[in-house]
Coordinates of N, CA and C in Angstrom, one line a residue:
M77 N 32.8 151.4 144.7 CA 34.3 151.0 144.3 C 34.6 151.3 142.9
S78 N 35.8 151.9 142.5 CA 36.2 152.2 141.1 C 36.6 151.0 140.4
D79 N 36.4 151.0 139.1 CA 36.7 149.8 138.1 C 38.0 150.3 137.6
T80 N 38.9 149.1 137.7 CA 40.3 149.5 137.4 C 40.4 149.3 135.8
N81 N 39.5 148.8 135.3 CA 39.4 148.8 133.7 C 39.1 150.1 132.9
Q82 N 38.4 151.1 133.8 CA 38.0 152.4 133.1 C 39.5 153.0 132.7
P83 N 39.7 153.4 131.6 CA 40.9 154.2 130.9 C 41.4 155.2 132.0
D84 N 40.4 156.2 132.6 CA 40.9 157.3 133.6 C 41.4 156.6 134.9
N85 N 41.0 155.7 135.4 CA 41.3 155.1 136.6 C 42.5 153.9 136.5
N86 N 43.0 153.7 135.4 CA 43.9 152.4 135.2 C 45.3 153.2 135.1
I87 N 46.2 152.6 136.0 CA 47.4 153.2 135.9 C 48.3 152.3 135.2
C88 N 47.9 151.2 134.5 CA 48.4 150.5 133.5 C 48.6 151.2 132.4
Q89 N 47.9 152.0 132.2 CA 48.2 152.8 130.8 C 49.4 153.8 131.2
E90 N 50.4 153.7 130.0 CA 51.6 154.3 130.2 C 51.5 155.7 130.5
R91 N 50.5 156.5 130.0 CA 50.4 157.8 130.2 C 49.8 158.2 131.6
N92 N 49.1 157.3 132.0 CA 48.5 157.5 133.7 C 49.7 157.1 134.6
F93 N 50.6 156.2 134.2 CA 51.5 155.8 135.0 C 52.6 156.7 135.2
Q94 N 52.9 157.4 133.9 CA 53.9 158.4 133.9 C 53.5 159.7 134.7
Q95 N 52.2 160.0 134.7 CA 51.9 161.0 135.6 C 51.7 160.7 136.9
F96 N 51.6 159.6 137.2 CA 51.6 159.0 138.7 C 53.1 159.1 138.9
F97 N 54.1 158.6 138.3 CA 55.4 158.7 138.7 C 55.9 160.2 138.9
N98 N 55.6 161.0 137.8 CA 56.0 162.6 138.0 C 55.5 163.2 139.1
K99 N 54.2 162.8 139.6 CA 53.6 163.5 140.9 C 54.2 162.7 141.9
N100 N 54.5 161.6 141.9 CA 54.8 161.1 143.3 C 56.3 160.5 143.6
A101 N 57.3 160.6 142.7 CA 58.6 160.2 142.8 C 59.4 161.1 143.6
T102 N 59.5 162.3 143.4 CA 60.0 163.1 144.3 C 59.6 163.2 145.8
L103 N 58.3 163.1 145.9 CA 57.6 163.0 147.3 C 58.1 161.7 148.0
L104 N 58.1 160.6 147.3 CA 58.5 159.3 147.9 C 60.0 159.3 148.2
R105 N 60.8 159.8 147.3 CA 62.4 160.0 147.6 C 62.7 160.9 148.8
N106 N 61.9 161.9 149.0 CA 62.2 162.9 150.0 C 61.7 162.2 151.3
Y107 N 60.5 161.6 151.3 CA 60.2 160.9 152.5 C 61.1 159.6 152.9
L108 N 61.6 158.9 152.1 CA 62.5 157.8 152.5 C 63.8 158.6 152.8
Y109 N 64.3 159.5 152.2 CA 65.4 160.1 152.5 C 65.5 160.6 154.0
Y110 N 64.3 161.2 154.3 CA 64.0 161.6 155.6 C 64.2 160.6 156.8
K111 N 63.3 159.4 156.3 CA 63.2 158.4 157.2 C 64.5 157.6 157.6
F112 N 65.1 157.4 156.2 CA 66.4 156.2 156.4 C 67.7 156.9 156.0
G113 N 67.7 158.1 155.4 CA 69.0 158.9 155.4 C 70.0 158.4 154.1
D114 N 70.1 157.2 153.8 CA 71.0 156.9 152.7 C 70.6 157.3 151.3
L115 N 70.8 158.3 150.6 CA 70.5 158.7 149.3 C 70.6 157.8 148.3
N116 N 71.7 157.0 148.1 CA 71.9 156.0 147.2 C 70.8 155.0 147.2
E117 N 70.8 154.3 148.5 CA 69.6 153.4 148.8 C 68.2 153.9 148.6
V118 N 68.1 155.0 148.7 CA 66.8 155.6 148.8 C 66.5 155.6 147.3
D119 N 67.1 156.1 146.5 CA 67.0 156.1 144.9 C 66.7 154.7 144.5
D120 N 67.5 153.6 144.8 CA 66.9 152.4 144.4 C 65.7 151.9 145.0
L121 N 65.3 152.3 146.2 CA 64.1 151.7 146.9 C 62.9 152.5 146.1
V122 N 63.2 153.7 145.6 CA 62.0 154.5 145.0 C 62.0 153.7 143.6
Q123 N 63.0 153.5 142.9 CA 62.9 152.8 141.7 C 62.1 151.3 141.9
D124 N 62.6 150.7 142.7 CA 62.0 149.3 142.9 C 60.6 149.4 143.2
A125 N 60.2 150.3 144.2 CA 58.7 150.4 144.5 C 57.9 150.8 143.4
F126 N 58.3 151.6 142.4 CA 57.6 152.0 141.1 C 57.5 150.8 140.4
I127 N 58.5 150.1 140.3 CA 58.5 148.7 139.4 C 57.4 147.8 139.9
K128 N 57.4 147.8 141.2 CA 56.4 146.7 141.8 C 54.9 147.4 141.5
V129 N 54.8 148.7 141.9 CA 53.4 149.1 141.5 C 53.1 148.9 140.0
W130 N 54.1 149.0 139.0 CA 53.8 148.7 137.7 C 53.4 147.3 137.4
D131 N 54.2 146.2 138.1 CA 53.9 144.9 138.1 C 52.6 144.5 138.5
N132 N 52.0 145.2 139.4 CA 50.8 145.1 139.9 C 49.7 146.0 139.6
C133 N 50.1 146.7 138.5 CA 49.2 148.0 138.1 C 47.6 147.3 138.0
S134 N 47.5 146.3 137.5 CA 46.1 145.6 137.3 C 45.4 145.8 138.5
K135 N 46.0 145.6 139.7 CA 45.1 145.4 141.0 C 45.1 146.7 141.8
V136 N 45.7 147.9 141.1 CA 45.6 149.1 141.7 C 44.8 150.3 141.0
T137 N 44.1 150.9 141.8 CA 43.5 151.9 140.9 C 44.3 153.2 141.1
K138 N 44.0 154.3 140.3 CA 44.7 155.6 140.6 C 44.5 156.0 141.9
D139 N 43.3 155.9 142.5 CA 42.9 156.5 143.8 C 43.9 155.8 145.0
S140 N 44.1 154.4 144.9 CA 44.8 153.8 145.9 C 46.3 153.7 145.6
A141 N 46.8 154.2 144.4 CA 48.0 153.7 143.9 C 49.1 154.4 144.8
K142 N 48.9 155.7 145.4 CA 49.9 156.3 146.1 C 50.2 155.7 147.5
S143 N 49.0 155.3 148.1 CA 49.1 154.6 149.5 C 49.7 153.2 149.3
Y144 N 49.5 152.4 148.2 CA 50.1 151.4 147.7 C 51.7 151.6 147.5
L145 N 51.9 152.4 146.7 CA 53.4 152.7 146.5 C 54.1 153.0 147.8
F146 N 53.6 153.8 148.6 CA 54.3 154.1 149.8 C 54.4 152.9 150.9
R147 N 53.2 152.1 151.1 CA 53.3 150.8 151.6 C 54.5 150.0 151.1
I148 N 54.5 149.8 149.8 CA 55.5 149.0 149.2 C 56.9 149.5 149.6
A149 N 57.2 150.8 149.6 CA 58.4 151.5 149.8 C 58.9 151.3 151.4
I150 N 57.8 151.5 152.2 CA 58.1 151.4 153.6 C 58.4 149.8 153.9
N151 N 57.7 149.0 153.5 CA 58.2 147.6 153.8 C 59.4 147.1 153.1
M152 N 59.8 147.8 152.0 CA 61.2 147.4 151.5 C 62.2 148.1 152.2
S153 N 61.9 149.3 152.7 CA 63.0 150.1 153.6 C 63.2 149.2 154.9
T154 N 62.0 148.8 155.4 CA 62.2 148.0 156.7 C 63.1 146.8 156.5
S155 N 62.7 146.0 155.3 CA 63.5 144.9 155.3 C 65.1 145.1 154.8
V156 N 65.4 146.4 154.3 CA 66.7 146.6 154.2 C 67.2 147.1 155.6
L157 N 66.4 147.6 156.2 CA 67.2 148.0 157.6 C 67.3 146.9 158.4
R158 N 66.4 145.7 158.3 CA 66.6 144.5 159.0 C 67.8 143.9 158.4
H159 N 68.1 143.9 157.3 CA 69.3 143.2 156.5 C 70.5 144.0 157.2
K160 N 70.5 145.3 157.2 CA 71.5 145.9 158.0 C 71.9 145.7 159.2
T161 N 70.9 145.4 160.0 CA 70.9 145.0 161.5 C 71.6 143.6 161.6
V162 N 71.1 142.7 160.7 CA 71.8 141.3 160.6 C 73.2 141.5 160.3
K163 N 73.7 142.2 159.2 CA 74.9 142.5 159.1 C 75.8 143.2 160.1
L164 N 75.2 144.1 160.7 CA 76.1 144.7 161.8 C 76.2 143.7 163.0
K165 N 75.1 142.8 163.2 CA 75.3 141.8 164.3 C 76.4 140.9 164.0
H166 N 76.5 140.3 162.6 CA 77.4 139.5 162.1 C 78.8 140.1 162.3
Q167 N 78.9 141.4 161.8 CA 80.4 142.1 162.1 C 80.8 142.2 163.4
K168 N 79.6 142.4 164.4 CA 80.1 142.6 165.7 C 80.7 141.1 166.2
E169 N 79.8 140.1 165.7 CA 80.6 138.7 166.2 C 81.8 138.4 165.5
V170 N 82.1 138.8 164.4 CA 83.4 138.7 163.7 C 84.4 139.4 164.7
I171 N 84.1 140.7 165.0 CA 84.9 141.5 165.9 C 85.2 140.8 167.2
S172 N 84.0 140.2 167.6 CA 84.3 139.5 169.1 C 85.0 138.3 168.9
I173 N 85.0 137.4 167.6 CA 85.6 136.4 167.7 C 87.0 136.8 167.4
Q174 N 87.6 137.9 166.8 CA 88.8 138.3 166.7 C 89.3 138.7 168.0
K175 N 88.7 139.3 168.8 CA 88.9 139.8 170.1 C 89.3 138.5 171.1
D176 N 88.6 137.6 170.8 CA 88.7 136.4 171.6 C 90.1 135.7 171.3
Q177 N 90.5 136.0 170.3 CA 91.9 135.4 169.8 C 92.8 136.2 170.4
T178 N 92.6 137.4 170.9 CA 93.7 138.2 171.7 C 94.0 137.6 173.1
N179 N 94.9 138.3 173.8 CA 95.2 137.9 175.0 C 94.4 138.4 176.2
E180 N 93.3 138.8 175.9 CA 92.3 139.5 176.9 C 91.7 138.4 177.8
S181 N 91.6 138.7 179.0 CA 91.2 137.7 180.1 C 89.8 137.4 179.9
P182 N 89.4 136.2 180.1 CA 87.9 135.9 180.1 C 86.9 136.9 180.9
E183 N 87.6 137.2 182.1 CA 86.5 138.4 182.9 C 86.3 139.5 182.0
Y184 N 87.4 140.0 181.5 CA 87.4 141.1 180.7 C 86.2 141.0 179.5
L185 N 86.5 140.1 178.8 CA 85.4 139.6 177.7 C 84.1 139.6 178.1
L186 N 83.9 138.8 179.2 CA 82.4 138.9 179.8 C 81.9 140.0 180.4
Q187 N 82.9 140.9 180.9 CA 82.3 142.2 181.2 C 82.0 143.1 179.9
Q188 N 82.9 143.0 179.0 CA 82.7 143.6 177.9 C 81.3 143.3 177.2
K189 N 81.0 141.9 177.1 CA 79.8 141.3 176.5 C 78.4 142.1 177.3
E190 N 78.7 141.9 178.7 CA 77.5 142.3 179.5 C 77.4 143.8 179.3
F191 N 78.4 144.6 179.3 CA 78.2 146.0 178.9 C 77.4 146.2 177.8
Q192 N 77.8 145.6 176.7 CA 77.3 145.6 175.2 C 75.8 145.3 175.1
E193 N 75.4 144.1 176.0 CA 74.1 144.0 176.3 C 73.2 145.1 177.0
K194 N 73.9 145.6 177.9 CA 73.3 146.6 178.6 C 72.9 147.9 177.8
L195 N 74.1 148.2 177.0 CA 74.1 149.4 176.2 C 72.9 149.1 174.9
E196 N 72.9 147.9 174.3 CA 71.8 147.8 173.3 C 70.5 147.7 174.1
K197 N 70.4 147.3 175.3 CA 69.0 147.4 176.0 C 68.7 148.6 176.4
A198 N 69.6 149.6 176.7 CA 69.3 150.9 176.8 C 69.0 151.7 175.8
I199 N 69.7 151.5 174.7 CA 69.4 152.2 173.5 C 67.9 151.8 172.9
A200 N 67.6 150.7 173.3 CA 66.3 150.2 172.7 C 65.2 150.8 173.6
S201 N 65.7 151.2 174.8 CA 64.4 152.0 175.7 C 64.4 153.3 175.4
L202 N 65.2 153.9 174.6 CA 65.1 155.2 174.3 C 63.8 155.5 173.4
P203 N 63.3 156.8 173.6 CA 62.0 157.1 172.8 C 62.6 157.0 171.2
D204 N 61.7 156.8 170.3 CA 62.0 156.8 168.9 C 62.8 157.7 168.4
R205 N 62.3 158.9 168.6 CA 63.1 160.2 168.1 C 64.5 160.2 168.5
Q206 N 64.7 160.0 169.9 CA 66.0 160.1 170.6 C 66.7 159.1 170.0
R207 N 66.2 157.8 169.9 CA 66.9 156.8 169.3 C 67.4 156.8 167.9
E208 N 66.6 157.3 167.0 CA 66.9 157.8 165.6 C 68.2 158.7 165.5
V209 N 68.1 159.8 166.3 CA 69.0 160.8 166.3 C 70.3 160.2 166.8
Y210 N 70.2 159.5 168.0 CA 71.4 159.0 168.6 C 72.2 158.0 167.6
L211 N 71.3 157.1 166.8 CA 72.1 156.1 166.1 C 72.7 156.5 164.8
L212 N 71.7 157.8 164.2 CA 72.3 158.6 163.1 C 73.8 159.1 163.5
N213 N 73.9 159.6 164.7 CA 75.2 160.2 165.1 C 76.2 159.3 165.3
R214 N 75.9 158.2 166.1 CA 77.0 157.3 166.7 C 77.2 156.0 165.7
I215 N 76.1 155.8 165.1 CA 76.5 154.6 164.2 C 76.7 154.9 162.7
E216 N 75.9 155.8 162.1 CA 76.1 156.3 160.7 C 77.0 157.4 160.7
Q217 N 77.7 158.0 161.7 CA 78.6 159.0 162.0 C 78.3 160.5 161.2
K218 N 76.8 160.5 161.4 CA 76.4 161.8 160.9 C 76.5 162.8 161.8
T219 N 76.9 164.0 161.2 CA 77.0 165.3 162.1 C 75.8 165.7 162.6
Y220 N 75.9 166.7 163.7 CA 74.6 167.2 164.3 C 73.8 167.9 163.1
K221 N 74.7 168.8 162.2 CA 74.3 169.5 161.0 C 73.4 168.7 160.0
E222 N 74.1 167.6 159.6 CA 73.7 166.5 158.7 C 72.1 166.0 159.2
I223 N 72.3 165.6 160.5 CA 70.9 165.1 161.1 C 69.8 166.3 161.1
A224 N 70.1 167.5 161.5 CA 69.3 168.5 161.5 C 68.6 168.7 160.1
E225 N 69.6 168.6 159.0 CA 68.9 168.7 157.6 C 68.1 167.6 157.3
L226 N 68.4 166.4 157.7 CA 67.7 165.1 157.4 C 66.3 165.3 158.0
S227 N 66.2 165.9 159.3 CA 65.0 165.9 159.9 C 64.1 167.2 159.8
G228 N 64.9 168.1 159.4 CA 64.2 169.4 159.1 C 64.0 170.2 160.3
V229 N 64.8 170.0 161.5 CA 64.9 170.8 162.6 C 66.1 171.5 162.6
S230 N 66.3 172.2 163.6 CA 67.5 173.2 164.0 C 68.7 172.1 164.6
V231 N 69.9 172.5 164.3 CA 71.0 171.9 165.0 C 70.8 171.9 166.6
K232 N 70.2 172.9 167.2 CA 70.1 173.0 168.7 C 69.0 171.9 169.1
A233 N 68.1 171.6 168.3 CA 67.2 170.4 168.5 C 67.6 169.2 168.6
I234 N 68.7 169.0 167.5 CA 69.3 167.7 167.4 C 70.3 167.7 168.9
E235 N 71.1 168.7 169.0 CA 71.9 168.6 170.3 C 71.1 168.4 171.6
K236 N 69.8 169.0 171.5 CA 69.0 168.8 172.7 C 68.7 167.2 172.8
L237 N 68.2 166.6 171.6 CA 67.8 165.2 171.6 C 68.8 164.2 172.0
I238 N 70.1 164.6 171.3 CA 71.5 163.7 171.8 C 71.7 163.9 173.4
S239 N 71.5 165.1 173.8 CA 72.0 165.2 175.2 C 71.0 164.5 176.0
K240 N 69.7 164.4 175.8 CA 68.8 163.8 176.5 C 69.0 162.2 176.2
A241 N 69.2 161.8 174.9 CA 69.4 160.5 174.8 C 70.8 159.9 175.6
L242 N 71.7 160.7 175.9 CA 72.9 160.4 176.7 C 72.8 160.3 178.0
V243 N 72.0 161.4 178.4 CA 71.5 161.3 179.9 C 70.8 160.0 180.4
K244 N 69.7 159.8 179.4 CA 68.9 158.5 179.7 C 69.8 157.2 179.5
L245 N 70.5 157.0 178.6 CA 71.5 155.9 178.5 C 72.4 155.7 179.6
R246 N 72.9 156.7 180.1 CA 73.7 156.8 181.5 C 73.0 156.2 182.7
K247 N 71.7 156.9 182.7 CA 70.9 156.5 183.7 C 70.4 155.0 183.6
E248 N 70.0 154.6 182.4 CA 69.6 153.2 182.2 C 70.7 152.2 182.6
I249 N 71.9 152.4 182.0 CA 73.2 151.6 182.2 C 73.5 151.5 183.8
E250 N 73.4 152.6 184.5 CA 73.6 152.5 185.9 C 72.6 151.8 186.5
N251 N 71.4 151.8 186.2 CA 70.2 151.0 186.8 C 70.2 149.7 186.5
I252 N 71.0 149.3 185.6 CA 71.0 147.8 185.1 C 72.2 147.0 185.9
R253 N 73.0 147.9 186.3 CA 74.1 147.2 187.0 C 73.8 146.5 188.3

């Protein structure tokens, strides 16, 4: 087991932390950008992750710092995504309330709610990669080209994933009826 008090293994030393930062900042930024897409949020997450590593540097060796940094960043990203999900759900509820105040019939509103539930269930059943690409396109409004660049694959591969997702969604929704 490494001793965190040894100068060469201690990332609390400014020179060692600077080297650690220079070696891993771009790598972490690219990883988070590929995984989550929003460059402004990614830059904030990278900065916050390095701050947490610095705040806990006495507990981390140079050997374990990279995995610790990535774990922190992934956990923070997951929290941000959960928060976005809650916000999106809240926005849907507000829209639903606004629609309830219109003259739409209760039957129509019930059918709409049931369809929304079917759609959400069908999206959740998609394989991870198809779901990710589908949501980037439909929710984030990213083009196939932007998704291909984010994913590091061809536009044709994205088209195929979207096509498969749409076919699977159609089948899932029809089976749920």
